[in-house]
Coordinates of C-alpha atoms and ligand atoms in Angstrom, one line a residue:
M1 CA 152.7 208.5 52.1
G2 CA 155.7 206.2 52.0
R3 CA 156.9 205.0 48.6
N4 CA 157.1 201.4 49.7
E5 CA 153.6 201.1 51.2
P6 CA 151.3 198.5 49.7
K7 CA 149.0 200.2 47.3
A8 CA 145.8 199.3 49.1
I9 CA 147.1 200.9 52.4
A10 CA 148.1 204.0 50.5
A11 CA 144.7 204.3 48.8
A12 CA 142.9 203.9 52.1
K13 CA 145.1 206.6 53.7
L14 CA 144.3 208.9 50.8
A15 CA 140.6 208.3 51.0
A16 CA 140.7 209.2 54.8
L17 CA 142.6 212.4 54.1
R18 CA 140.9 215.6 55.4
V19 CA 141.8 219.3 55.4
D20 CA 142.4 221.1 58.7
G21 CA 139.1 223.0 59.0
D22 CA 140.3 225.1 62.0
R23 CA 143.4 226.3 60.2
L24 CA 141.3 227.2 57.1
W25 CA 138.8 229.2 59.3
R26 CA 141.7 231.0 61.0
A27 CA 143.1 232.0 57.6
L28 CA 139.7 233.3 56.5
M29 CA 139.4 235.4 59.7
D30 CA 143.0 236.6 59.4
L31 CA 142.6 237.7 55.8
A32 CA 139.3 239.4 56.7
R33 CA 141.1 241.7 59.1
I34 CA 142.6 243.5 56.1
G35 CA 140.0 246.1 55.1
A36 CA 137.6 245.0 57.9
T37 CA 134.5 247.1 58.2
E38 CA 132.6 248.0 61.4
K39 CA 129.7 245.8 60.5
G40 CA 131.9 242.7 60.2
G41 CA 132.4 242.9 56.4
V42 CA 135.4 243.6 54.3
R43 CA 136.2 246.4 51.9
R44 CA 139.2 245.6 49.7
L45 CA 138.7 247.0 46.3
A46 CA 140.9 245.7 43.5
L47 CA 144.5 247.1 43.3
T48 CA 144.1 249.4 46.3
D49 CA 146.7 249.4 49.1
L50 CA 144.4 247.1 51.0
D51 CA 144.2 244.6 48.1
G52 CA 148.0 244.8 47.9
A53 CA 148.2 244.0 51.7
G54 CA 145.7 241.1 51.3
R55 CA 147.7 239.7 48.3
D56 CA 150.9 240.0 50.3
L57 CA 149.5 238.1 53.2
V58 CA 148.3 235.2 51.1
V59 CA 151.4 235.2 48.9
G60 CA 153.5 235.0 52.2
W61 CA 151.4 232.0 53.3
C62 CA 151.9 230.3 49.9
R63 CA 155.7 230.8 50.1
D64 CA 155.7 229.4 53.7
A65 CA 154.0 226.4 52.2
G66 CA 156.9 225.9 49.8
L67 CA 154.9 227.1 46.7
A68 CA 156.7 228.8 43.9
V69 CA 154.9 232.1 43.2
R70 CA 154.7 233.9 39.8
V71 CA 152.6 236.9 38.7
D72 CA 151.4 237.4 35.2
R73 CA 151.1 240.7 33.3
V74 CA 147.6 241.6 34.6
G75 CA 148.5 240.7 38.2
N76 CA 147.0 237.2 38.4
I77 CA 149.0 235.2 41.0
F78 CA 149.9 231.5 40.6
A79 CA 151.5 229.5 43.5
R80 CA 152.8 226.2 42.3
R81 CA 153.4 223.0 44.2
A82 CA 155.7 220.8 42.1
G83 CA 154.5 217.4 40.8
R84 CA 156.5 214.3 40.0
D85 CA 156.1 215.1 36.3
P86 CA 157.0 218.7 35.5
A87 CA 155.9 218.2 31.9
R88 CA 152.2 217.9 33.0
R89 CA 149.9 220.9 33.1
A90 CA 149.0 222.1 36.5
V91 CA 145.7 221.1 38.2
A92 CA 144.6 224.5 39.6
A93 CA 142.2 225.8 42.2
G94 CA 141.5 229.4 43.3
S95 CA 139.3 232.4 43.1
H96 CA 139.8 236.1 44.0
V97 CA 140.7 238.2 47.1
D98 CA 139.3 241.6 46.0
T99 CA 135.9 242.4 47.4
Q100 CA 132.8 244.6 46.9
P101 CA 132.8 248.1 48.6
S102 CA 130.7 246.5 51.4
G103 CA 131.6 242.9 50.8
G104 CA 132.0 239.9 53.0
K105 CA 134.7 237.6 54.3
F106 CA 133.9 234.6 52.1
D107 CA 133.2 235.6 48.5
G108 CA 136.3 234.7 46.6
N109 CA 138.5 234.5 49.7
F110 CA 137.1 231.1 50.5
G111 CA 138.1 229.6 47.1
V112 CA 141.7 230.9 47.4
L113 CA 142.2 229.9 51.0
A114 CA 140.6 226.5 50.5
A115 CA 143.1 225.9 47.7
L116 CA 145.9 227.0 50.0
E117 CA 144.6 224.7 52.8
V118 CA 144.7 221.8 50.3
M119 CA 148.4 222.5 49.7
R120 CA 149.1 222.7 53.4
T121 CA 147.2 219.4 54.0
L122 CA 149.2 217.6 51.3
N123 CA 152.4 219.0 52.8
D124 CA 151.4 217.8 56.3
H125 CA 151.0 214.3 55.0
G126 CA 154.0 214.3 52.6
I127 CA 151.8 213.5 49.6
E128 CA 153.3 214.0 46.2
T129 CA 151.1 214.3 43.1
A130 CA 152.1 213.5 39.5
A131 CA 150.8 216.8 38.1
P132 CA 151.8 220.1 39.6
L133 CA 149.1 221.9 41.7
E134 CA 148.5 225.6 41.6
V135 CA 146.7 228.1 43.7
A136 CA 145.2 230.8 41.4
I137 CA 144.3 234.3 42.6
W138 CA 142.6 236.3 39.9
T139 CA 142.8 240.1 39.6
N140 CA 139.7 242.3 39.9
E141 CA 136.9 239.7 39.9
E142 CA 134.4 242.1 41.4
G143 CA 134.6 244.8 38.7
T144 CA 133.7 247.6 41.2
R145 CA 136.7 249.8 40.8
F146 CA 137.6 248.8 37.3
T147 CA 135.7 247.3 34.4
P148 CA 135.4 244.7 33.0
V149 CA 134.3 242.5 35.8
M150 CA 136.3 239.1 36.1
M151 CA 139.1 241.0 34.5
G152 CA 142.1 238.8 35.3
S153 CA 140.6 235.5 34.4
G154 CA 139.2 237.0 31.2
A155 CA 142.7 238.2 30.2
W156 CA 144.2 234.9 31.2
A157 CA 141.7 233.1 28.8
G158 CA 142.6 235.5 26.0
L159 CA 139.3 237.3 26.0
Y160 CA 141.0 240.7 26.6
G161 CA 144.4 241.9 25.5
V162 CA 147.0 243.0 28.2
D163 CA 147.2 246.5 26.8
Y164 CA 143.5 246.9 26.9
I165 CA 143.4 245.8 30.5
H166 CA 146.3 248.1 31.5
A167 CA 144.5 251.1 30.0
Q168 CA 141.3 250.6 32.1
C169 CA 140.9 253.5 34.5
D170 CA 138.9 254.0 37.8
S171 CA 136.7 257.0 38.4
E172 CA 139.8 259.0 39.4
G173 CA 141.6 258.3 36.2
K174 CA 144.1 255.8 37.8
S175 CA 144.9 253.0 35.4
V176 CA 145.1 249.2 36.0
G177 CA 148.7 249.2 34.7
A178 CA 149.9 252.0 37.0
E179 CA 148.0 250.6 40.0
L180 CA 149.5 247.1 39.5
A181 CA 153.0 248.6 39.4
R182 CA 152.2 250.7 42.5
I183 CA 151.2 247.8 44.7
G184 CA 154.0 245.5 43.3
Y185 CA 151.9 243.1 41.2
A186 CA 152.9 244.1 37.7
G187 CA 154.3 240.7 36.8
D188 CA 155.9 239.4 33.7
A189 CA 154.7 235.7 33.5
P190 CA 153.0 235.0 30.2
M191 CA 149.2 235.0 30.0
G192 CA 148.7 231.3 30.9
G193 CA 145.4 230.4 29.2
T194 CA 146.4 231.7 25.8
A195 CA 148.3 229.9 23.0
A196 CA 151.6 231.2 24.5
G197 CA 150.8 230.0 28.1
P198 CA 151.0 226.8 30.0
G199 CA 147.3 226.4 30.5
F200 CA 145.7 224.2 33.1
D201 CA 145.0 220.5 33.1
A202 CA 141.9 221.4 35.1
Y203 CA 140.6 224.2 37.3
F204 CA 138.3 223.9 40.3
E205 CA 136.8 226.8 42.2
A206 CA 135.2 226.6 45.6
H207 CA 132.8 229.5 46.3
I208 CA 129.9 230.4 48.5
E209 CA 126.6 229.9 46.6
Q210 CA 125.5 233.6 46.9
G211 CA 121.9 232.3 46.7
P212 CA 119.5 230.5 49.1
V213 CA 119.0 227.1 47.5
L214 CA 121.6 224.9 49.4
E215 CA 120.6 226.4 52.8
D216 CA 117.0 226.0 52.0
K217 CA 117.5 222.3 51.1
G218 CA 119.9 221.7 54.0
L219 CA 122.7 220.5 51.8
P220 CA 126.4 221.3 52.4
I221 CA 127.6 220.9 48.8
G222 CA 126.4 222.2 45.4
V223 CA 127.9 220.5 42.4
V224 CA 128.0 223.4 39.9
V225 CA 127.2 222.1 36.4
G226 CA 127.3 225.5 34.7
A227 CA 126.4 229.2 34.9
L228 CA 123.5 231.1 33.6
G229 CA 123.9 233.0 30.3
Q230 CA 123.0 236.7 30.6
N231 CA 121.4 239.2 28.2
W232 CA 121.3 242.8 29.3
Y233 CA 119.2 245.5 27.7
D234 CA 118.2 249.2 27.9
V235 CA 114.6 249.8 27.0
L236 CA 113.5 253.3 26.0
V237 CA 109.8 254.2 26.2
E238 CA 108.7 257.4 24.4
G239 CA 105.2 258.9 24.8
M240 CA 104.2 262.5 25.3
D241 CA 104.5 264.9 28.3
A242 CA 101.1 266.4 29.2
H243 CA 99.3 268.0 32.1
A244 CA 98.0 265.6 34.7
G245 CA 94.7 267.5 35.1
P246 CA 93.3 268.5 31.7
T247 CA 94.4 265.3 29.8
P248 CA 91.6 262.7 29.8
M249 CA 92.8 259.1 30.5
P250 CA 92.1 257.6 27.1
L251 CA 94.2 260.3 25.3
R252 CA 97.4 259.9 27.3
R253 CA 100.7 258.5 26.0
D254 CA 102.0 257.7 29.5
A255 CA 105.6 256.4 29.3
A256 CA 105.6 255.5 33.0
L257 CA 102.5 253.3 32.5
G258 CA 104.3 251.6 29.6
A259 CA 107.4 251.0 31.8
A260 CA 105.2 249.5 34.6
R261 CA 103.7 247.1 32.1
L262 CA 107.2 246.2 30.9
V263 CA 108.3 245.5 34.5
E264 CA 105.3 243.2 34.8
A265 CA 106.2 241.5 31.4
V266 CA 109.8 240.9 32.4
N267 CA 108.6 239.1 35.5
R268 CA 106.1 237.0 33.6
I269 CA 108.7 236.1 30.9
A270 CA 111.1 234.9 33.6
L271 CA 108.4 232.9 35.5
A272 CA 107.6 231.2 32.2
E273 CA 111.2 229.8 32.2
A274 CA 111.1 228.4 35.8
P275 CA 113.1 227.3 37.7
D276 CA 116.3 228.7 36.2
G277 CA 115.0 231.7 34.2
R278 CA 115.6 235.1 35.7
G279 CA 114.3 238.5 34.8
T280 CA 115.1 241.8 36.6
V281 CA 114.4 245.4 36.1
G282 CA 117.0 247.1 38.3
M283 CA 116.9 250.6 37.0
L284 CA 114.0 252.8 36.1
A285 CA 113.9 256.5 35.3
V286 CA 111.0 258.7 34.1
K287 CA 111.1 262.2 32.6
P288 CA 110.4 264.9 33.4
N289 CA 109.9 263.3 36.8
S290 CA 107.4 265.9 37.9
R291 CA 104.4 265.3 40.2
N292 CA 101.8 266.8 37.9
V293 CA 103.1 265.9 34.5
I294 CA 102.3 262.6 32.6
P295 CA 105.8 261.3 31.9
G296 CA 106.7 261.4 28.2
F297 CA 109.8 259.3 28.5
A298 CA 111.0 256.3 30.6
Q299 CA 114.1 254.2 30.5
L300 CA 114.6 250.8 32.2
S301 CA 117.2 248.1 32.4
V302 CA 116.4 244.5 31.7
D303 CA 118.6 241.6 33.0
F304 CA 117.6 238.2 31.6
R305 CA 119.4 235.0 32.7
H306 CA 119.0 231.4 31.6
P307 CA 121.0 228.2 31.5
S308 CA 120.5 227.7 27.7
A309 CA 121.0 229.9 24.6
E310 CA 117.6 228.8 23.4
G311 CA 116.0 230.0 26.6
L312 CA 117.7 233.4 26.3
A313 CA 116.5 233.6 22.7
R314 CA 112.9 232.8 23.8
M315 CA 113.1 235.5 26.5
D316 CA 114.5 238.0 23.9
A317 CA 111.6 237.3 21.5
A318 CA 109.1 237.5 24.3
L319 CA 110.5 240.9 25.5
R320 CA 110.2 242.3 21.9
A321 CA 106.7 241.0 21.5
A322 CA 105.7 242.5 24.9
A323 CA 107.3 245.8 23.9
A324 CA 105.4 245.9 20.6
D325 CA 102.1 245.1 22.3
I326 CA 102.5 247.6 25.2
G327 CA 103.6 250.3 22.7
E328 CA 100.5 249.8 20.6
R329 CA 98.1 249.7 23.6
G330 CA 99.6 252.9 25.1
G331 CA 100.5 255.0 22.0
L332 CA 104.1 254.6 22.9
S333 CA 107.3 254.1 20.8
I334 CA 109.4 251.4 22.6
T335 CA 113.0 250.6 21.6
V336 CA 114.7 247.5 23.0
R337 CA 118.4 248.0 22.9
P338 CA 120.7 245.0 23.7
L339 CA 123.7 246.0 25.8
V340 CA 125.9 243.0 26.6
D341 CA 125.5 239.3 26.6
F342 CA 127.4 236.4 28.2
A343 CA 126.8 233.0 26.7
P344 CA 125.6 230.2 29.1
C345 CA 128.4 228.1 30.4
A346 CA 128.4 224.3 30.8
F347 CA 131.3 223.1 33.0
D348 CA 133.4 220.2 31.8
R349 CA 131.6 216.9 32.3
D350 CA 134.6 215.1 33.7
C351 CA 135.5 217.8 36.2
V352 CA 131.8 218.1 37.3
G353 CA 131.8 214.3 37.7
I354 CA 135.0 214.5 39.8
V355 CA 133.4 217.0 42.1
R356 CA 130.2 214.9 42.4
D357 CA 132.2 211.7 43.2
A358 CA 134.3 213.6 45.8
A359 CA 131.2 214.8 47.6
R360 CA 129.7 211.3 47.5
N361 CA 132.8 209.5 48.7
L362 CA 133.1 212.0 51.6
G363 CA 129.5 211.2 52.5
L364 CA 128.4 214.8 52.0
P365 CA 124.8 215.4 50.8
H366 CA 124.8 217.4 47.6
M367 CA 122.8 218.5 44.6
D368 CA 123.6 219.7 41.1
I369 CA 123.2 223.5 40.8
V370 CA 123.5 226.2 38.2
S371 CA 125.3 229.4 39.1
G372 CA 123.3 232.5 38.7
A373 CA 126.3 234.8 39.1
G374 CA 129.4 235.1 36.9
H375 CA 132.7 233.6 38.3
D376 CA 136.3 233.4 37.2
A377 CA 135.7 229.7 36.5
V378 CA 133.4 230.7 33.7
H379 CA 136.2 232.5 31.8
V380 CA 138.7 229.7 32.6
A381 CA 136.1 227.1 31.3
A382 CA 136.4 228.7 27.8
V383 CA 140.0 227.4 27.4
A384 CA 140.5 224.7 30.1
P385 CA 138.3 222.0 31.8
A386 CA 136.7 223.6 34.8
A387 CA 134.1 223.1 37.5
M388 CA 132.9 224.7 40.7
I389 CA 132.0 223.6 44.3
F390 CA 129.3 225.7 46.1
V391 CA 128.8 225.8 49.9
P392 CA 125.7 227.5 51.5
C393 CA 125.9 231.1 52.8
K394 CA 123.7 232.4 55.5
D395 CA 120.3 233.5 54.1
G396 CA 121.8 233.3 50.6
I397 CA 123.2 236.8 51.1
S398 CA 126.5 238.0 49.6
H399 CA 128.0 241.3 48.3
N400 CA 127.0 242.5 51.8
E401 CA 128.9 243.0 55.1
I402 CA 126.6 240.4 56.8
E403 CA 127.7 237.7 54.4
D404 CA 128.3 234.6 56.5
A405 CA 129.0 230.9 56.2
L406 CA 129.3 228.0 58.7
P407 CA 132.7 226.5 59.6
E408 CA 131.5 223.0 58.9
H409 CA 130.3 224.0 55.4
V410 CA 133.6 225.8 54.6
T411 CA 135.5 222.7 55.8
A412 CA 133.2 220.4 53.7
G413 CA 133.8 222.4 50.6
A414 CA 137.5 222.4 51.1
N415 CA 137.5 218.6 51.5
V416 CA 135.6 218.2 48.3
L417 CA 138.2 220.5 46.7
L418 CA 141.0 218.4 48.2
H419 CA 139.7 215.1 46.7
A420 CA 138.8 216.7 43.4
L421 CA 142.4 217.9 43.0
L422 CA 143.8 214.5 44.0
A423 CA 141.4 212.7 41.6
R424 CA 142.9 214.7 38.8
A425 CA 146.5 215.1 39.8
L426 CA 147.6 211.8 41.4
Ligands
LIG1 ZN1 133.3 235.8 44.0

């Protein structure tokens, strides 16, 4: 955009600006070749050789686009496009390039490559922003090989110390610190979101929805207003082992029956918090696990999710009441043991508004949506204004090799990202 153009012409040109959807799609497919699986998915676990190769490819593209790349102490990568005012904080966009063991081409990779495509588009059109722009690539979002999940963004936000992160080991005893050094991503840039770091003016993350809502409603864009809070529990059910034959039904203390009633209760509790409450029992074990023995012990996991802290508190109280009732009815001793909790996240009102305006100005049908999954943006949101853009994925499936998305939706999401970044950075 020429410096001397009348403002109205410049504004009209900016409004008409679009990313190159074909180039973005090619980048997604090229990156997906690294760690490609037979069924069309991707396996690129954090800090493996393949993750290193994926990072190298994207970092090379960033350098080719004229971006200045730095790596922080936990391996987060930031690729900066200078702004007119170097004193301003960066307006950032990104996600992650590590995947699940049988992951797909889009989870995380879409957010990173959409951000890169925005930079390439701005380069093509010679557009300068006032604030610097940054592509962010967060370390170990998936949490498969190393815990905690969303490791890099959590450390960036100051939730975890660098030494703690470096000491985390995989199942073979290899540490994050050693693996970062081995693949060449043990950086020395300060942890950006902490008091010592440069922070972000704002952060936008484009991502596939990983759920069925947008596809079901036929909408290309979800304006993500927040993420569900999570409470995880272990529930222990103690009864008494006894012979399946001689023990009359009324005299049993059947831990499996108590567990079954708890599974039912978890479902009922979540349904009472429709539409955004979630309740899942994903693990269930009985002892002694013998065909002709009434089980004297059962253990189950409970995963509750809700957009509000009050909702999570209601679900917690309902679970405890159900446990007490089921215990009394069945002669069982039931212990509800809280394991971890993540507070609900409400994204920044201004950033959410920018995403919604961008979708509207682009003529893209959209709806407000709450993320059921955790994302790097949730950690970033604790210390910087943040928001997310969702696009549909086929049948709502992710963390699976068949994960898929349509080129037009990927392009639409990147265009919303482009205009959100411009709205904040010009
Ligand atoms: Zn992801």
